[in-house]
Amino acid sequence: MESVVAAAQLLGVDLDAKQQAQFQRYRELIELRSKQFNLTGHKTWDKIREELFIRSLRVLSPAGGNVPTPEWFAGKRAIDIGTGAGIPGMIMKIALPDLQMTLLDSIGKRTNFLIEVANELELTGLEIINGRAEDLGQERGHREQYDVVVARAVARLAELAELTIPFAKVGGTVILPKSQGVQDEVEEAAAAAELLGTAPALVLEVDKPGTSPPDDMVYWMKISTTHREFPRRVGIPHQSPLILQSDDE
């Protein structure tokens, strides 16, 4: 766990003994249930540590200003869209216990796994939902209710815009870690993001902590409410991303 502790410290997050034990047990549960629930393609502890744990911590990197990570996230409500094995939302929750976190995934086996993790780790302030972003994004208790919205590697930005931005409250931030070379996607998604209520994307290269390749962290700041039309019905954002519609008009 030493490298995970050191990675968190780079972000100003000090993991106490309880949190270190939680990360250790989380690792054990991923290894135990991975094949049963199709959680991840990473089979070794080295890969789980670097690609899942430490790389997820990069989402907590300050995006500018002088406010340290624990203070910036303090008291905030966050949701992880398409969380899978809990990446990065469960990592964020363990690292920052006071963060109010919702984990959303459409596959029941994965959410069952996350419930097991939450119970084993005795986590509070954590909601786990089996469902689709298109549906939940229209529900009063979730629509425009979150300070922070994250999603990791589940779709192109033009599609992710419609699956994430409706959850963010005005003044909230959508944080999307992507592999390097994301500028074409950012430009492709610009019209959709503006339509859904955000300022132009801020993209920062984040290469710490860890030894994984650098990520391009995409930030969308919500500046106006999202029209009730969005998100559209299940499957439509994938089949017909908003940027493609605008190109066809």
XYZ file of N, CA and C in Angstrom:
747
model
N 0.807 -1.214 0.000
C 0.000 0.000 0.000
C 0.845 1.271 0.000
N 2.174 1.131 0.194
C 3.020 2.313 0.357
C 2.914 3.258 -0.835
N 2.855 2.705 -2.042
C 2.815 3.578 -3.217
C 1.474 4.290 -3.342
N 0.394 3.652 -2.890
C -0.915 4.304 -2.896
C -0.926 5.444 -1.883
N -0.361 5.202 -0.710
C -0.262 6.241 0.316
C 0.552 7.427 -0.207
N 1.681 7.126 -0.850
C 2.540 8.183 -1.379
C 1.833 8.961 -2.486
N 1.071 8.255 -3.324
C 0.337 8.909 -4.406
C -0.684 9.883 -3.844
N -1.404 9.462 -2.820
C -2.397 10.340 -2.196
C -1.727 11.554 -1.558
N -0.572 11.335 -0.942
C 0.138 12.443 -0.284
C 0.540 13.522 -1.280
N 0.844 13.120 -2.523
C 1.175 14.099 -3.553
C 0.027 15.076 -3.785
N -1.182 14.638 -3.491
C -2.372 15.459 -3.682
C -2.820 16.124 -2.394
N -2.019 15.974 -1.343
C -2.375 16.570 -0.066
C -3.361 15.753 0.740
N -3.521 14.480 0.379
C -4.458 13.593 1.069
C -3.661 12.586 1.887
N -3.804 12.618 3.196
C -3.107 11.690 4.078
C -4.041 10.539 4.450
N -3.702 9.348 4.017
C -4.525 8.161 4.294
C -4.168 7.596 5.661
N -5.139 7.527 6.551
C -4.877 6.962 7.870
C -4.938 5.433 7.812
N -4.736 4.798 8.944
C -4.673 3.329 8.981
C -5.973 2.702 8.504
N -7.106 3.311 8.863
C -8.402 2.779 8.439
C -8.544 2.842 6.927
N -8.180 3.957 6.336
C -8.283 4.096 4.881
C -7.336 3.140 4.159
N -6.140 2.958 4.695
C -5.208 2.019 4.082
C -5.773 0.600 4.128
N -6.396 0.249 5.235
C -7.020 -1.078 5.354
C -8.179 -1.208 4.378
N -8.912 -0.128 4.159
C -10.025 -0.155 3.203
C -9.516 -0.369 1.786
N -8.452 0.316 1.422
C -7.871 0.104 0.099
C -7.378 -1.338 -0.052
N -6.770 -1.875 0.987
C -6.278 -3.242 0.942
C -7.418 -4.233 0.739
N -8.506 -4.045 1.481
C -9.651 -4.958 1.349
C -10.338 -4.794 0.001
N -10.402 -3.574 -0.479
C -10.980 -3.314 -1.802
C -10.184 -4.053 -2.869
N -8.875 -3.991 -2.758
C -8.020 -4.724 -3.691
C -8.311 -6.226 -3.640
N -8.435 -6.765 -2.434
C -8.710 -8.198 -2.280
C -10.044 -8.581 -2.909
N -11.047 -7.723 -2.735
C -12.365 -8.021 -3.284
C -12.368 -7.942 -4.808
N -11.626 -6.993 -5.369
C -11.515 -6.918 -6.832
C -10.882 -8.197 -7.366
N -9.801 -8.629 -6.738
C -9.131 -9.845 -7.194
C -10.034 -11.068 -7.023
N -10.795 -11.094 -5.930
C -11.668 -12.234 -5.638
C -12.844 -12.326 -6.603
N -13.434 -11.179 -6.924
C -14.681 -11.149 -7.701
C -14.497 -10.779 -9.164
N -13.274 -10.473 -9.573
C -13.049 -9.918 -10.907
C -13.618 -10.790 -12.025
N -13.304 -12.063 -11.994
C -13.764 -12.951 -13.066
C -15.270 -13.181 -12.982
N -15.777 -13.331 -11.778
C -17.206 -13.580 -11.567
C -18.060 -12.428 -12.098
N -17.622 -11.198 -11.864
C -18.426 -10.032 -12.216
C -17.871 -9.261 -13.413
N -16.824 -9.783 -14.065
C -16.220 -9.104 -15.213
C -15.873 -7.650 -14.864
N -15.097 -7.495 -13.806
C -14.827 -6.163 -13.259
C -13.726 -5.419 -13.988
N -12.656 -6.111 -14.326
C -11.513 -5.436 -14.924
C -10.644 -6.442 -15.671
N -9.932 -5.923 -16.667
C -8.991 -6.770 -17.389
C -7.640 -6.852 -16.705
N -7.453 -6.047 -15.650
C -6.175 -6.045 -14.930
C -6.175 -7.168 -13.896
N -5.252 -8.093 -14.037
C -5.265 -9.302 -13.212
C -4.260 -9.268 -12.061
N -3.202 -8.475 -12.177
C -2.166 -8.487 -11.150
C -2.323 -7.283 -10.228
N -1.764 -7.405 -9.023
C -1.841 -6.300 -8.084
C -1.124 -5.072 -8.632
N 0.013 -5.263 -9.336
C 0.732 -4.127 -9.902
C -0.164 -3.314 -10.820
N -0.920 -4.003 -11.678
C -1.802 -3.315 -12.626
C -2.991 -2.683 -11.918
N -3.574 -3.399 -10.966
C -4.704 -2.848 -10.208
C -4.265 -1.594 -9.463
N -3.097 -1.668 -8.845
C -2.588 -0.526 -8.086
C -2.366 0.681 -8.988
N -1.677 0.479 -10.114
C -1.314 1.603 -10.972
C -2.496 2.112 -11.798
N -3.197 1.199 -12.487
C -4.214 1.619 -13.444
C -5.561 1.946 -12.798
N -5.883 1.278 -11.702
C -7.175 1.520 -11.066
C -7.053 2.461 -9.874
N -6.185 2.147 -8.939
C -6.103 2.939 -7.712
C -5.401 4.281 -7.945
N -4.116 4.215 -8.313
C -3.319 5.443 -8.387
C -3.775 6.337 -9.538
N -4.086 5.751 -10.686
C -4.541 6.576 -11.810
C -5.867 7.261 -11.491
N -6.733 6.581 -10.725
C -7.998 7.201 -10.328
C -7.777 8.404 -9.435
N -6.740 8.365 -8.613
C -6.453 9.490 -7.726
C -6.158 10.771 -8.502
N -5.763 10.634 -9.766
C -5.486 11.819 -10.571
C -6.717 12.711 -10.731
N -7.903 12.126 -10.641
C -9.135 12.914 -10.737
C -9.175 13.971 -9.635
N -8.486 13.715 -8.530
C -8.472 14.638 -7.401
C -7.441 15.751 -7.553
N -6.714 15.762 -8.667
C -5.686 16.788 -8.876
C -6.326 18.164 -8.960
N -5.765 19.161 -8.268
C -6.295 20.529 -8.373
C -6.229 21.020 -9.811
N -7.305 21.670 -10.257
C -7.367 22.150 -11.643
C -6.933 23.601 -11.765
N -6.311 24.122 -10.745
C -5.888 25.516 -10.755
C -6.238 26.172 -9.431
N -5.615 27.302 -9.157
C -5.855 27.986 -7.898
C -5.028 27.381 -6.782
N -5.264 27.857 -5.585
C -4.441 27.457 -4.446
C -5.171 26.590 -3.434
N -6.383 26.169 -3.754
C -7.155 25.367 -2.807
C -6.698 23.916 -2.893
N -6.212 23.308 -1.805
C -5.764 21.920 -1.840
C -6.934 20.955 -2.013
N -6.624 19.768 -2.483
C -7.646 18.772 -2.812
C -8.669 18.550 -1.697
N -8.261 18.253 -0.453
C -9.272 17.962 0.576
C -10.252 19.110 0.786
N -9.766 20.335 0.701
C -10.632 21.496 0.909
C -11.550 21.718 -0.284
N -11.048 21.516 -1.484
C -11.866 21.753 -2.682
C -13.046 20.781 -2.740
N -12.809 19.541 -2.364
C -13.870 18.531 -2.421
C -14.725 18.485 -1.152
N -14.332 19.206 -0.107
C -15.035 19.132 1.177
C -16.500 19.514 1.032
N -17.379 18.640 1.552
C -18.807 18.916 1.566
C -19.506 18.778 0.234
N -18.795 18.356 -0.783
C -19.388 18.268 -2.109
C -20.134 16.940 -2.310
N -21.085 16.968 -3.239
C -21.808 15.773 -3.649
C -21.345 15.398 -5.046
N -20.954 14.141 -5.245
C -20.367 13.702 -6.509
C -21.077 12.454 -7.022
N -21.028 12.260 -8.336
C -21.559 11.040 -8.951
C -20.565 10.539 -9.987
N -20.397 9.219 -10.022
C -19.534 8.549 -10.995
C -20.433 7.785 -11.955
N -20.440 8.205 -13.220
C -21.309 7.634 -14.246
C -20.607 6.452 -14.919
N -21.236 5.279 -14.920
C -20.622 4.096 -15.517
C -19.425 3.639 -14.724
N -19.615 3.505 -13.424
C -18.497 3.303 -12.494
C -17.824 1.941 -12.620
N -18.520 0.923 -13.127
C -17.907 -0.404 -13.260
C -17.536 -0.991 -11.914
N -16.246 -1.214 -11.711
C -15.762 -1.772 -10.443
C -15.615 -0.706 -9.359
N -16.096 0.538 -9.670
C -15.978 1.627 -8.711
C -14.879 2.607 -9.048
N -14.542 2.643 -10.351
C -13.415 3.462 -10.807
C -13.923 4.667 -11.579
N -13.664 5.893 -11.147
C -12.822 6.263 -10.003
C -13.597 6.555 -8.712
N -14.929 6.433 -8.737
C -15.741 6.921 -7.632
C -15.439 6.298 -6.280
N -15.239 4.973 -6.240
C -14.948 4.316 -4.970
C -13.586 4.754 -4.434
N -12.628 4.945 -5.335
C -11.306 5.429 -4.938
C -11.430 6.811 -4.312
N -12.204 7.679 -4.951
C -12.414 9.033 -4.436
C -13.059 8.983 -3.059
N -14.031 8.098 -2.884
C -14.762 8.001 -1.617
C -13.861 7.522 -0.487
N -13.030 6.519 -0.750
C -12.128 6.023 0.287
C -11.112 7.101 0.659
N -10.587 7.797 -0.357
C -9.565 8.817 -0.114
C -10.138 10.034 0.609
N -11.401 10.365 0.318
C -12.048 11.544 0.901
C -13.373 11.097 1.531
N -13.346 10.572 2.740
C -14.532 9.956 3.354
C -15.724 10.894 3.477
N -15.498 12.203 3.569
C -16.601 13.140 3.730
C -17.305 13.468 2.417
N -16.753 13.030 1.315
C -17.374 13.246 0.012
C -18.648 12.414 -0.093
N -19.759 13.059 -0.441
C -21.020 12.349 -0.659
C -20.996 11.788 -2.075
N -20.936 10.464 -2.212
C -20.677 9.852 -3.512
C -21.835 8.950 -3.954
N -22.220 9.080 -5.220
C -23.163 8.169 -5.853
C -22.422 7.411 -6.951
N -22.574 6.108 -6.969
C -21.977 5.266 -8.006
C -23.104 4.701 -8.867
N -23.043 4.948 -10.173
C -24.086 4.512 -11.099
C -23.509 3.553 -12.128
N -24.170 2.404 -12.280
C -23.782 1.469 -13.334
C -25.022 0.710 -13.786
N -25.050 0.363 -15.068
C -26.232 -0.283 -15.639
C -26.226 -1.790 -15.482
N -25.101 -2.351 -15.010
C -24.986 -3.817 -14.911
C -25.135 -4.244 -13.453
N -26.153 -5.048 -13.196
C -26.491 -5.435 -11.833
C -25.388 -6.181 -11.106
N -24.644 -7.024 -11.793
C -23.571 -7.759 -11.138
C -22.521 -6.802 -10.574
N -22.268 -5.721 -11.302
C -21.264 -4.760 -10.834
C -21.779 -3.972 -9.638
N -23.029 -3.550 -9.683
C -23.548 -2.808 -8.531
C -23.685 -3.716 -7.317
N -23.973 -4.991 -7.533
C -23.986 -5.941 -6.409
C -22.599 -6.039 -5.778
N -21.572 -6.052 -6.627
C -20.203 -6.071 -6.121
C -19.906 -4.814 -5.308
N -20.337 -3.671 -5.817
C -20.074 -2.411 -5.118
C -20.794 -2.356 -3.776
N -21.971 -2.928 -3.696
C -22.688 -3.007 -2.420
C -21.898 -3.860 -1.433
N -21.342 -4.966 -1.922
C -20.506 -5.812 -1.073
C -19.293 -5.026 -0.566
N -18.658 -4.276 -1.462
C -17.500 -3.473 -1.061
C -17.897 -2.450 -0.008
N -18.993 -1.737 -0.255
C -19.436 -0.708 0.682
C -19.704 -1.286 2.063
N -20.320 -2.474 2.105
C -20.611 -3.121 3.383
C -19.338 -3.577 4.083
N -18.440 -4.194 3.325
C -17.187 -4.697 3.908
C -16.330 -3.549 4.446
N -16.333 -2.420 3.714
C -15.493 -1.287 4.094
C -16.200 -0.350 5.069
N -17.473 -0.656 5.364
C -18.282 0.137 6.297
C -18.304 1.613 5.891
N -18.581 1.835 4.604
C -18.617 3.195 4.078
C -20.002 3.806 4.280
N -20.038 5.068 4.654
C -21.286 5.813 4.761
C -21.230 7.006 3.811
N -22.395 7.600 3.532
C -22.426 8.699 2.574
C -22.147 8.214 1.169
N -22.574 6.984 0.882
C -22.337 6.365 -0.421
C -23.636 5.744 -0.914
N -24.045 6.118 -2.126
C -25.252 5.575 -2.752
C -24.847 4.800 -3.996
N -25.369 3.594 -4.147
C -25.050 2.746 -5.293
C -26.343 2.480 -6.053
N -26.361 2.811 -7.344
C -27.581 2.725 -8.140
C -27.337 1.883 -9.376
N -28.210 0.906 -9.583
C -28.216 0.120 -10.820
C -29.197 0.802 -11.770
N -28.680 1.415 -12.820
C -29.559 2.122 -13.739
C -28.777 2.762 -14.865
N -29.494 3.526 -15.686
C -28.893 4.195 -16.833
C -28.874 5.699 -16.626
N -27.820 6.330 -17.112
C -27.679 7.778 -16.955
C -28.823 8.521 -17.628
N -29.301 7.995 -18.756
C -30.386 8.667 -19.470
C -31.648 8.744 -18.617
N -31.895 7.712 -17.824
C -33.075 7.698 -16.952
C -32.843 8.520 -15.690
N -31.720 8.260 -15.012
C -31.459 8.923 -13.733
C -31.291 10.430 -13.917
N -30.760 10.834 -15.064
C -30.549 12.246 -15.328
C -31.827 13.045 -15.460
N -32.956 12.352 -15.561
C -34.256 13.018 -15.628
C -34.979 12.999 -14.281
N -34.400 12.338 -13.277
C -35.061 12.229 -11.977
C -34.723 13.430 -11.094
N -35.733 13.929 -10.392
C -35.601 15.162 -9.606
C -34.477 15.086 -8.578
N -34.304 13.926 -7.945
C -33.305 13.807 -6.896
C -31.875 13.771 -7.396
N -31.704 13.671 -8.706
C -30.358 13.562 -9.272
C -30.064 14.610 -10.342
N -31.079 15.070 -11.028
C -30.876 16.037 -12.101
C -30.404 17.375 -11.519
N -29.254 17.836 -11.996
C -28.663 19.100 -11.564
C -28.547 19.198 -10.047
N -28.100 18.085 -9.435
C -27.973 18.013 -7.982
C -26.533 17.815 -7.519
N -25.583 17.705 -8.438
C -24.223 17.314 -8.068
C -23.211 18.436 -8.303
N -22.301 18.565 -7.337
C -21.195 19.508 -7.467
C -20.124 18.992 -8.419
N -19.931 17.670 -8.420
C -18.889 17.038 -9.224
C -19.485 15.816 -9.935
N -19.234 15.712 -11.235
C -19.655 14.558 -12.025
C -18.416 13.995 -12.699
N -18.176 12.691 -12.549
C -17.017 12.061 -13.174
C -17.455 10.856 -13.995
N -16.659 10.526 -14.979
C -16.873 9.313 -15.778
C -15.541 8.977 -16.423
N -15.204 7.709 -16.411
C -13.885 7.323 -16.922
C -14.030 6.341 -18.078
N -13.608 6.781 -19.261
C -13.395 5.883 -20.405
C -14.623 5.074 -20.784
N -15.799 5.674 -20.712
C -16.994 4.916 -21.087
C -17.531 5.304 -22.460
N -17.083 6.419 -23.041
C -17.584 6.851 -24.343
C -16.777 8.049 -24.825
N -17.003 8.453 -26.072
C -16.416 9.682 -26.587
C -17.089 10.878 -25.918
N -16.401 12.005 -25.920
C -16.892 13.175 -25.218
C -18.239 13.664 -25.750
N -18.479 13.540 -27.052
C -19.743 13.998 -27.616
C -20.924 13.241 -27.013
N -20.723 11.972 -26.707
C -21.750 11.180 -26.042
C -21.747 11.429 -24.538
N -20.552 11.499 -23.963
C -20.444 11.714 -22.513
C -21.076 13.031 -22.079
N -21.030 14.034 -22.931
C -21.614 15.321 -22.579
C -23.066 15.148 -22.146
N -23.839 14.421 -22.921
C -25.264 14.247 -22.612
C -25.490 13.313 -21.436
N -24.549 12.427 -21.171
C -24.693 11.475 -20.071
C -24.228 12.039 -18.738
N -23.491 13.141 -18.757
C -22.913 13.677 -17.522
C -23.404 15.074 -17.151
N -23.433 15.982 -18.107
C -23.717 17.383 -17.808
C -25.081 17.591 -17.144
N -26.136 16.851 -17.519
C -27.429 17.065 -16.853
C -27.394 16.817 -15.342
N -26.440 16.070 -14.846
C -26.342 15.795 -13.408
C -25.726 16.962 -12.635
N -24.940 17.786 -13.305
C -24.205 18.849 -12.625
C -25.114 20.031 -12.326
N -25.034 20.558 -11.112
C -25.741 21.780 -10.779
C -25.017 22.965 -11.403
N -25.701 24.080 -11.569
C -25.038 25.283 -12.065
C -23.953 25.663 -11.061
N -22.747 25.826 -11.565
C -21.585 26.042 -10.710
C -20.802 24.771 -10.452
N -21.372 23.637 -10.828
C -20.701 22.355 -10.660
C -19.712 22.080 -11.784
N -18.960 21.009 -11.618
C -17.892 20.672 -12.559
C -17.990 19.215 -12.999
N -17.887 18.991 -14.303
C -17.758 17.649 -14.865
C -16.279 17.394 -15.103
N -15.755 16.286 -14.565
C -14.339 15.944 -14.699
C -14.237 14.604 -15.423
N -13.580 14.620 -16.577
C -13.509 13.419 -17.413
C -12.054 13.101 -17.750
N -11.484 12.063 -17.108
C -10.119 11.656 -17.463
C -10.117 10.871 -18.773
N -9.279 11.288 -19.691
C -9.166 10.631 -20.993
C -7.695 10.404 -21.305
N -7.429 9.476 -22.217
C -6.056 9.272 -22.672
C -5.588 10.512 -23.432
N -4.271 10.655 -23.541
C -3.719 11.823 -24.218
C -4.190 11.907 -25.668
N -4.245 13.133 -26.176
C -4.645 13.349 -27.556
C -6.137 13.514 -27.712
N -6.752 14.260 -26.793
C -8.207 14.337 -26.734
C -8.754 15.571 -27.462
N -7.890 16.391 -28.049
C -8.351 17.675 -28.579
C -9.421 17.526 -29.651
N -9.296 16.525 -30.519
C -10.321 16.319 -31.551
C -11.677 16.012 -30.924
N -11.664 15.205 -29.866
C -12.911 14.900 -29.167
C -13.502 16.146 -28.518
N -12.642 16.973 -27.941
C -13.110 18.205 -27.298
C -13.800 19.100 -28.322
N -13.185 19.242 -29.495
C -13.785 20.077 -30.542
C -15.079 19.462 -31.058
N -15.093 18.143 -31.197
C -16.292 17.447 -31.660
C -17.462 17.646 -30.697
N -17.144 17.721 -29.393
C -18.181 17.800 -28.367
C -18.521 19.232 -27.966
N -17.838 20.224 -28.528
C -17.996 21.601 -28.055
C -19.424 22.105 -28.184
N -20.070 21.849 -29.305
C -21.435 22.339 -29.506
C -22.402 21.670 -28.527
N -22.204 20.358 -28.300
C -23.067 19.639 -27.367
C -22.903 20.174 -25.957
N -21.668 20.395 -25.533
C -21.420 20.882 -24.177
C -22.044 22.258 -23.974
N -21.922 23.130 -24.977
C -22.518 24.467 -24.877
C -24.038 24.370 -24.806
N -24.621 23.532 -25.641
C -26.069 23.347 -25.643
C -26.573 22.845 -24.293
N -25.790 21.995 -23.652
C -26.189 21.384 -22.385
C -25.884 22.268 -21.182
N -25.169 23.389 -21.393
C -25.039 24.359 -20.321
C -23.666 24.596 -19.734
N -22.588 24.196 -20.422
C -21.261 24.400 -19.838
C -20.463 25.464 -20.585
N -19.472 25.982 -19.895
C -18.466 26.825 -20.525
C -17.561 25.953 -21.391
N -16.766 26.547 -22.283
C -15.829 25.747 -23.075
C -14.929 24.900 -22.183
N -14.566 23.743 -22.678
C -13.772 22.790 -21.892
C -12.393 23.350 -21.555
N -11.950 23.020 -20.350
C -10.561 23.215 -19.952
C -9.904 21.844 -19.966
N -8.761 21.730 -20.635
C -8.052 20.453 -20.719
C -6.653 20.619 -20.124
N -6.351 19.808 -19.109
C -5.044 19.852 -18.473
C -4.390 18.473 -18.548
N -3.099 18.448 -18.860
C -2.360 17.188 -18.820
C -2.013 16.874 -17.370
N -2.353 15.664 -16.937
C -2.069 15.225 -15.570
C -1.239 13.945 -15.661
N -0.010 14.005 -15.176
C 0.864 12.830 -15.257
C 1.286 12.305 -13.888
N 0.734 12.898 -12.848
C 1.028 12.458 -11.492
C -0.285 12.360 -10.719
N -0.362 11.456 -9.750
C 0.672 10.511 -9.331
C 0.728 9.282 -10.243
N 1.706 8.419 -9.961
C 1.795 7.141 -10.655
C 2.725 7.156 -11.841
N 2.880 5.970 -12.439
C 3.775 5.787 -13.568
C 3.018 5.495 -14.859
N 1.687 5.528 -14.817
C 0.889 5.322 -16.022
C 1.111 6.484 -16.983
N 0.800 6.283 -18.284
C 0.928 7.389 -19.240
C 0.086 8.586 -18.796
N 0.481 9.795 -19.202
C -0.280 10.986 -18.808
C -1.730 10.907 -19.289
N -2.616 11.545 -18.538
C -4.018 11.666 -18.923
C -4.296 13.111 -19.316
N -5.240 13.292 -20.230
C -5.812 14.603 -20.475
C -7.073 14.691 -19.626
N -7.088 15.597 -18.654
C -8.246 15.768 -17.784
C -9.120 16.869 -18.373
N -10.347 16.494 -18.728
C -11.281 17.434 -19.342
C -12.230 17.952 -18.268
N -12.326 19.276 -18.158
C -13.208 19.911 -17.174
C -14.265 20.736 -17.900
N -15.532 20.475 -17.582
C -16.633 21.319 -18.056
C -17.278 21.982 -16.846
N -17.319 23.294 -16.815
C -17.988 24.038 -15.746
C -19.421 24.340 -16.175
N -20.385 23.966 -15.342
C -21.806 24.196 -15.653
C -22.153 25.650 -15.352
N -22.623 26.376 -16.376
C -22.920 27.794 -16.203
C -24.394 28.118 -16.439
N -25.167 27.181 -16.963
C -26.598 27.408 -17.145
C -27.338 26.080 -17.087
N -28.628 26.131 -16.801
C -29.396 24.898 -16.646
C -29.509 24.148 -17.970
N -29.651 22.838 -17.860
C -29.818 21.974 -19.027
C -31.296 21.886 -19.395
N -31.600 22.017 -20.686
C -32.987 21.932 -21.153
C -33.579 20.570 -20.796
N -34.870 20.565 -20.454
C -35.535 19.338 -19.999
C -35.469 18.207 -21.023
N -35.242 18.531 -22.253
C -35.179 17.516 -23.309
C -34.032 16.528 -23.099
N -33.007 16.969 -22.367
C -31.787 16.167 -22.215
C -31.605 15.683 -20.784
N -31.081 14.476 -20.582
C -30.677 13.519 -21.609
C -31.875 12.867 -22.298
N -31.674 12.500 -23.544
C -32.718 11.819 -24.303
C -32.837 10.364 -23.860
N -33.734 9.626 -24.503
C -34.028 8.251 -24.094
C -32.786 7.358 -24.167
N -32.857 6.253 -23.423
C -31.747 5.298 -23.364
C -31.307 4.890 -24.771
N -30.008 5.015 -25.009
C -29.422 4.607 -26.279
C -29.289 5.717 -27.301
N -30.124 6.754 -27.206
C -30.105 7.815 -28.207
C -28.795 8.619 -28.171
N -28.268 8.983 -26.977
C -26.993 9.713 -26.977
C -25.863 8.954 -27.665
N -25.892 7.629 -27.585
C -24.872 6.822 -28.244
C -25.123 6.726 -29.741
N -26.378 6.490 -30.107
C -26.710 6.325 -31.523
C -26.626 7.624 -32.300
N -26.949 8.734 -31.649
C -27.019 10.013 -32.338
C -26.487 11.135 -31.461
N -25.172 11.188 -31.234
C -24.603 12.257 -30.405
C -24.973 13.632 -30.937
N -25.122 14.585 -30.053
C -25.602 15.911 -30.434
C -24.718 16.586 -31.475
N -23.422 16.351 -31.410
C -22.540 16.987 -32.383
C -22.817 16.488 -33.793
N -23.162 15.206 -33.916
C -23.475 14.651 -35.228
C -24.767 15.237 -35.762
N -25.725 15.448 -34.868
C -26.978 16.067 -35.290
C -26.726 17.459 -35.845
N -25.908 18.232 -35.133
C -25.674 19.594 -35.575
C -24.939 19.627 -36.918
N -24.072 18.608 -37.151
C -23.369 18.535 -38.424
C -24.329 18.246 -39.572
N -25.384 17.483 -39.276
C -26.307 17.063 -40.315
C -27.305 18.156 -40.687
N -27.461 19.132 -39.793
C -28.480 20.146 -40.008
C -28.060 21.129 -41.127
